[in-house]
Amino acid sequence: MRRALVVGNWKMNGTRDSVRQLLADLKAGLDVGKPVDVAVCAPFVFIPEVAEQLKGSAIAVGSQNVADQKSGAFTGEISPAMLVEFGVRYAIVGHSERRAVYGETDALVAARYAQAIEGGVIPILCVGETLEQRESGDTFKVVKEQLDAVLDKAGVQSLGKAVIAYAPVWAIGTGKTATSQQAQEVHEFIRGEIRKRDAAVAEKVQILYGGSVKADNAAELFAMADIDGGLIGGASLDPKAFLTICHAVG
Ligand code: PGA
């Protein structure tokens, strides 16, 4: 049995005050008896305070990206070692907003992923197709390319220390959720691709769904056989909605 994981991705939102309030509400409201791990991926500058406030709680800290290099002259990047020093457990890599808005390629995403693994941070590897790619029947092809780029570089065993998130671009921030069947179909495909490389790894790896997960659709998505939790954008900024999503597991 795979344990469920729900990850909030705050993106570029929040103030010191709003973050403090949000975390206080999450800590107070989280039912730790539920079979779910919870994490929040904060903007880099908030991470020290977030880690401090979450110390001793059941909520883990994540970042929204991580460097593809260990250290050195890489202006603007944050290394895995720096994240580890501040208590970060997870780092999102290859989010579609990084790929589309900031031009991150499959190769760069694979390098970030490999560096995270090496540095002791669990990468949450995002894959997913655009609307155009879905409509032209290329969903599996695109997802496979994104996945292969990472597995060819880091090896399938690396997934023992990683999480995958299927986050179709057309469903992110649009209010359009993939139906639970649409999502399950791609999750099953991803697990099948991994199974071709290593069956035991495929059974264990958590595959999250991301894309307009809300309080009222989370339970149906999480009930699908290959959906092991969610990557939650917009709704992770609302403590009530995020908690409902966390509790929709199991
Ligand atoms: P959303 O974001 O929940 O706001 O659609 C999801 C994501 O970024 O993966």
Tab-separated table of C-alpha atoms and ligand atoms in Angstrom:
chain	number	residue	atom	x	y	z
A	1	MET	CA	0.000	0.000	0.000
A	2	ARG	CA	1.302	3.416	-0.928
A	3	ARG	CA	0.902	6.144	1.643
A	4	ALA	CA	-0.951	9.198	0.412
A	5	LEU	CA	0.731	12.581	0.099
A	6	VAL	CA	-0.872	16.000	-0.284
A	7	VAL	CA	1.428	18.872	-1.180
A	8	GLY	CA	0.466	22.540	-1.220
A	9	ASN	CA	2.230	24.661	-3.827
A	10	TRP	CA	1.812	28.275	-2.759
A	11	LYS	CA	3.497	29.560	-5.923
A	12	MET	CA	4.386	33.281	-5.686
A	13	ASN	CA	1.772	34.154	-3.087
A	14	GLY	CA	1.616	35.239	0.530
A	15	THR	CA	3.086	37.686	3.007
A	16	ARG	CA	4.898	36.934	6.243
A	17	ASP	CA	1.647	37.579	8.090
A	18	SER	CA	-0.583	35.539	5.810
A	19	VAL	CA	1.870	32.629	5.882
A	20	ARG	CA	1.983	32.651	9.684
A	21	GLN	CA	-1.817	32.613	9.853
A	22	LEU	CA	-2.150	29.897	7.224
A	23	LEU	CA	0.312	27.623	9.029
A	24	ALA	CA	-1.335	28.210	12.408
A	25	ASP	CA	-4.673	27.202	10.892
A	26	LEU	CA	-3.203	24.112	9.224
A	27	LYS	CA	-1.446	22.966	12.393
A	28	ALA	CA	-4.592	23.437	14.446
A	29	GLY	CA	-6.870	21.722	11.933
A	30	LEU	CA	-4.866	18.788	10.598
A	31	ASP	CA	-6.155	15.393	11.658
A	32	VAL	CA	-2.916	13.500	12.205
A	33	GLY	CA	-4.861	10.252	12.470
A	34	LYS	CA	-5.509	10.271	8.709
A	35	PRO	CA	-3.209	8.086	6.582
A	36	VAL	CA	-1.704	11.014	4.703
A	37	ASP	CA	1.569	12.923	4.641
A	38	VAL	CA	1.252	16.662	4.146
A	39	ALA	CA	3.774	19.222	2.898
A	40	VAL	CA	3.749	22.863	1.860
A	41	CYS	CA	6.046	24.250	-0.830
A	42	ALA	CA	6.783	27.841	0.111
A	43	PRO	CA	8.583	30.631	-1.741
A	44	PHE	CA	12.294	30.424	-0.859
A	45	VAL	CA	12.404	33.516	1.359
A	46	PHE	CA	9.662	32.197	3.623
A	47	ILE	CA	11.278	28.797	4.134
A	48	PRO	CA	13.262	29.526	7.337
A	49	GLU	CA	10.181	30.874	9.104
A	50	VAL	CA	7.935	28.152	7.733
A	51	ALA	CA	10.358	25.458	8.912
A	52	GLU	CA	10.554	27.080	12.331
A	53	GLN	CA	6.795	27.271	12.665
A	54	LEU	CA	6.280	23.687	11.471
A	55	LYS	CA	8.934	22.193	13.739
A	56	GLY	CA	7.457	19.251	15.641
A	57	SER	CA	4.306	19.256	13.492
A	58	ALA	CA	3.237	16.596	10.996
A	59	ILE	CA	3.584	19.025	8.082
A	60	ALA	CA	6.783	18.908	6.021
A	61	VAL	CA	8.451	21.804	4.225
A	62	GLY	CA	9.082	21.935	0.506
A	63	SER	CA	10.514	24.386	-1.994
A	64	GLN	CA	9.212	25.175	-5.461
A	65	ASN	CA	12.454	24.513	-7.294
A	66	VAL	CA	16.066	23.473	-6.663
A	67	ALA	CA	19.377	24.070	-8.406
A	68	ASP	CA	20.777	21.721	-11.035
A	69	GLN	CA	24.262	22.286	-9.571
A	70	LYS	CA	25.881	21.631	-6.220
A	71	SER	CA	27.363	25.096	-5.613
A	72	GLY	CA	29.234	27.896	-7.333
A	73	ALA	CA	28.598	30.718	-9.776
A	74	PHE	CA	24.902	30.131	-10.447
A	75	THR	CA	23.233	33.445	-9.660
A	76	GLY	CA	19.670	33.115	-8.478
A	77	GLU	CA	19.773	29.388	-7.767
A	78	ILE	CA	19.322	27.591	-4.428
A	79	SER	CA	21.201	24.334	-3.854
A	80	PRO	CA	19.848	21.147	-2.266
A	81	ALA	CA	22.380	21.509	0.566
A	82	MET	CA	20.998	24.971	1.396
A	83	LEU	CA	17.475	23.578	1.446
A	84	VAL	CA	18.465	20.667	3.668
A	85	GLU	CA	20.114	23.083	6.085
A	86	PHE	CA	16.751	24.789	6.522
A	87	GLY	CA	14.783	21.596	7.032
A	88	VAL	CA	13.371	21.206	3.524
A	89	ARG	CA	12.213	17.694	2.648
A	90	TYR	CA	10.684	18.133	-0.826
A	91	ALA	CA	11.435	20.251	-3.896
A	92	ILE	CA	9.119	20.607	-6.864
A	93	VAL	CA	10.995	20.231	-10.154
A	94	GLY	CA	9.709	20.773	-13.668
A	95	HIS	CA	6.477	22.483	-12.730
A	96	SER	CA	4.747	23.486	-15.966
A	97	GLU	CA	5.036	27.154	-15.004
A	98	ARG	CA	8.838	26.699	-14.886
A	99	ARG	CA	8.791	24.848	-18.180
A	100	ALA	CA	6.424	27.192	-20.030
A	101	VAL	CA	7.127	30.622	-18.536
A	102	TYR	CA	10.843	30.231	-17.771
A	103	GLY	CA	11.811	27.902	-20.582
A	104	GLU	CA	13.045	24.997	-18.466
A	105	THR	CA	13.804	22.044	-20.733
A	106	ASP	CA	13.466	18.327	-20.025
A	107	ALA	CA	17.270	18.202	-19.706
A	108	LEU	CA	17.398	21.000	-17.132
A	109	VAL	CA	14.539	19.459	-15.175
A	110	ALA	CA	16.370	16.117	-15.188
A	111	ALA	CA	19.523	17.816	-13.884
A	112	ARG	CA	17.572	19.513	-11.093
A	113	TYR	CA	15.957	16.205	-10.207
A	114	ALA	CA	19.300	14.368	-10.103
A	115	GLN	CA	20.885	17.087	-7.986
A	116	ALA	CA	17.981	17.006	-5.523
A	117	ILE	CA	18.314	13.241	-5.098
A	118	GLU	CA	22.042	13.508	-4.600
A	119	GLY	CA	21.626	16.303	-2.077
A	120	GLY	CA	19.006	14.494	0.010
A	121	VAL	CA	15.928	16.436	-1.053
A	122	ILE	CA	12.927	14.503	-2.420
A	123	PRO	CA	12.087	15.874	-5.859
A	124	ILE	CA	8.433	16.126	-6.836
A	125	LEU	CA	8.769	15.710	-10.579
A	126	CYS	CA	5.936	17.365	-12.500
A	127	VAL	CA	4.893	16.090	-15.887
A	128	GLY	CA	1.877	16.946	-17.999
A	129	GLU	CA	0.599	17.938	-21.390
A	130	THR	CA	-0.861	21.188	-22.729
A	131	LEU	CA	-4.405	21.395	-24.082
A	132	GLU	CA	-3.072	21.436	-27.628
A	133	GLN	CA	-1.018	18.304	-27.013
A	134	ARG	CA	-4.005	16.546	-25.446
A	135	GLU	CA	-6.278	17.491	-28.314
A	136	SER	CA	-3.811	16.224	-30.876
A	137	GLY	CA	-3.582	12.893	-29.058
A	138	ASP	CA	-0.036	13.407	-27.780
A	139	THR	CA	-0.654	13.153	-24.022
A	140	PHE	CA	1.134	9.826	-23.483
A	141	LYS	CA	3.967	10.769	-25.838
A	142	VAL	CA	4.654	14.057	-24.028
A	143	VAL	CA	4.437	12.551	-20.558
A	144	LYS	CA	6.700	9.677	-21.594
A	145	GLU	CA	9.318	12.085	-22.977
A	146	GLN	CA	9.288	14.134	-19.777
A	147	LEU	CA	9.583	11.004	-17.655
A	148	ASP	CA	12.232	9.326	-19.809
A	149	ALA	CA	14.451	12.419	-19.729
A	150	VAL	CA	14.649	12.053	-15.956
A	151	LEU	CA	14.854	8.261	-15.710
A	152	ASP	CA	17.504	8.019	-18.422
A	153	LYS	CA	19.660	10.453	-16.464
A	154	ALA	CA	19.026	9.452	-12.852
A	155	GLY	CA	17.970	5.818	-13.232
A	156	VAL	CA	14.691	4.187	-12.236
A	157	GLN	CA	15.949	3.394	-8.720
A	158	SER	CA	16.052	7.136	-8.033
A	159	LEU	CA	12.253	6.994	-7.846
A	160	GLY	CA	12.681	5.320	-4.471
A	161	LYS	CA	13.557	8.812	-3.246
A	162	ALA	CA	11.221	10.826	-5.445
A	163	VAL	CA	7.582	11.637	-6.066
A	164	ILE	CA	5.867	12.158	-9.423
A	165	ALA	CA	3.073	14.633	-10.033
A	166	TYR	CA	0.891	14.438	-13.120
A	167	ALA	CA	-0.220	18.016	-13.578
A	168	PRO	CA	-1.867	18.590	-16.969
A	169	VAL	CA	-1.185	22.171	-17.999
A	170	TRP	CA	-4.762	22.737	-19.155
A	171	ALA	CA	-6.053	21.947	-15.673
A	172	ILE	CA	-3.691	24.157	-13.675
A	173	GLY	CA	-5.280	27.299	-12.279
A	174	THR	CA	-8.060	27.068	-14.848
A	175	GLY	CA	-10.788	25.517	-12.730
A	176	LYS	CA	-10.859	22.665	-15.265
A	177	THR	CA	-10.015	19.473	-13.417
A	178	ALA	CA	-9.219	16.314	-15.273
A	179	THR	CA	-12.002	13.865	-14.546
A	180	SER	CA	-10.930	11.130	-12.187
A	181	GLN	CA	-10.961	8.726	-15.168
A	182	GLN	CA	-8.817	11.040	-17.316
A	183	ALA	CA	-6.316	11.422	-14.505
A	184	GLN	CA	-6.305	7.718	-13.621
A	185	GLU	CA	-5.625	6.827	-17.259
A	186	VAL	CA	-2.427	8.896	-17.304
A	187	HIS	CA	-1.358	7.805	-13.819
A	188	GLU	CA	-1.752	4.191	-14.903
A	189	PHE	CA	0.280	4.919	-18.021
A	190	ILE	CA	3.078	6.522	-15.959
A	191	ARG	CA	3.185	3.598	-13.538
A	192	GLY	CA	3.215	1.218	-16.503
A	193	GLU	CA	6.191	3.001	-18.040
A	194	ILE	CA	8.056	2.741	-14.751
A	195	ARG	CA	7.052	-0.926	-14.417
A	196	LYS	CA	8.810	-1.631	-17.721
A	197	ARG	CA	12.024	-0.532	-16.015
A	198	ASP	CA	11.393	-1.930	-12.516
A	199	ALA	CA	8.178	-3.466	-11.213
A	200	ALA	CA	8.942	-3.028	-7.505
A	201	VAL	CA	9.773	0.657	-7.939
A	202	ALA	CA	6.577	1.170	-9.937
A	203	GLU	CA	4.418	-0.260	-7.161
A	204	LYS	CA	6.010	1.948	-4.527
A	205	VAL	CA	6.305	5.358	-6.188
A	206	GLN	CA	3.716	7.947	-5.214
A	207	ILE	CA	2.043	9.614	-8.198
A	208	LEU	CA	0.136	12.769	-7.275
A	209	TYR	CA	-2.458	14.544	-9.377
A	210	GLY	CA	-2.258	18.330	-9.770
A	211	GLY	CA	-4.644	20.674	-11.544
A	212	SER	CA	-7.585	22.464	-9.939
A	213	VAL	CA	-7.950	19.990	-7.086
A	214	LYS	CA	-10.568	21.480	-4.758
A	215	ALA	CA	-12.360	20.502	-1.578
A	216	ASP	CA	-15.243	19.060	-3.575
A	217	ASN	CA	-13.363	16.916	-6.097
A	218	ALA	CA	-10.396	15.627	-4.075
A	219	ALA	CA	-12.040	12.507	-2.639
A	220	GLU	CA	-13.097	11.226	-6.049
A	221	LEU	CA	-9.625	11.754	-7.523
A	222	PHE	CA	-7.832	10.215	-4.547
A	223	ALA	CA	-10.068	7.142	-4.694
A	224	MET	CA	-8.562	6.115	-8.046
A	225	ALA	CA	-6.176	3.165	-7.976
A	226	ASP	CA	-3.074	4.981	-9.214
A	227	ILE	CA	-3.673	8.423	-7.707
A	228	ASP	CA	-1.732	8.661	-4.460
A	229	GLY	CA	-2.555	12.221	-3.452
A	230	GLY	CA	-2.399	15.716	-4.865
A	231	LEU	CA	-0.310	18.725	-5.742
A	232	ILE	CA	-2.543	21.598	-4.760
A	233	GLY	CA	-2.061	25.156	-6.041
A	234	GLY	CA	-4.847	27.681	-5.505
A	235	ALA	CA	-6.727	25.709	-2.862
A	236	SER	CA	-3.585	25.339	-0.709
A	237	LEU	CA	-3.811	29.036	0.182
A	238	ASP	CA	-7.165	28.501	1.860
A	239	PRO	CA	-6.688	26.516	5.090
A	240	LYS	CA	-10.230	25.187	5.170
A	241	ALA	CA	-10.080	23.951	1.575
A	242	PHE	CA	-6.562	22.543	1.946
A	243	LEU	CA	-7.452	20.663	5.124
A	244	THR	CA	-10.562	19.223	3.513
A	245	ILE	CA	-8.366	17.998	0.641
A	246	CYS	CA	-5.841	16.466	3.065
A	247	HIS	CA	-8.637	14.705	4.912
A	248	ALA	CA	-10.199	13.428	1.666
A	249	VAL	CA	-7.560	10.730	1.591
A	250	GLY	CA	-8.256	7.199	2.800
B	1	PGA	P1	-3.937	24.596	-9.156
B	1	PGA	O1	-2.366	24.313	-9.362
B	1	PGA	O2	-4.375	23.676	-8.048
B	1	PGA	O3	-4.025	26.045	-8.772
B	1	PGA	O4	-4.610	24.281	-10.431
B	1	PGA	C1	-1.934	22.988	-9.451
B	1	PGA	C2	-0.476	22.876	-9.835
B	1	PGA	O5	0.216	23.890	-9.928
B	1	PGA	O6	-0.006	21.746	-10.057
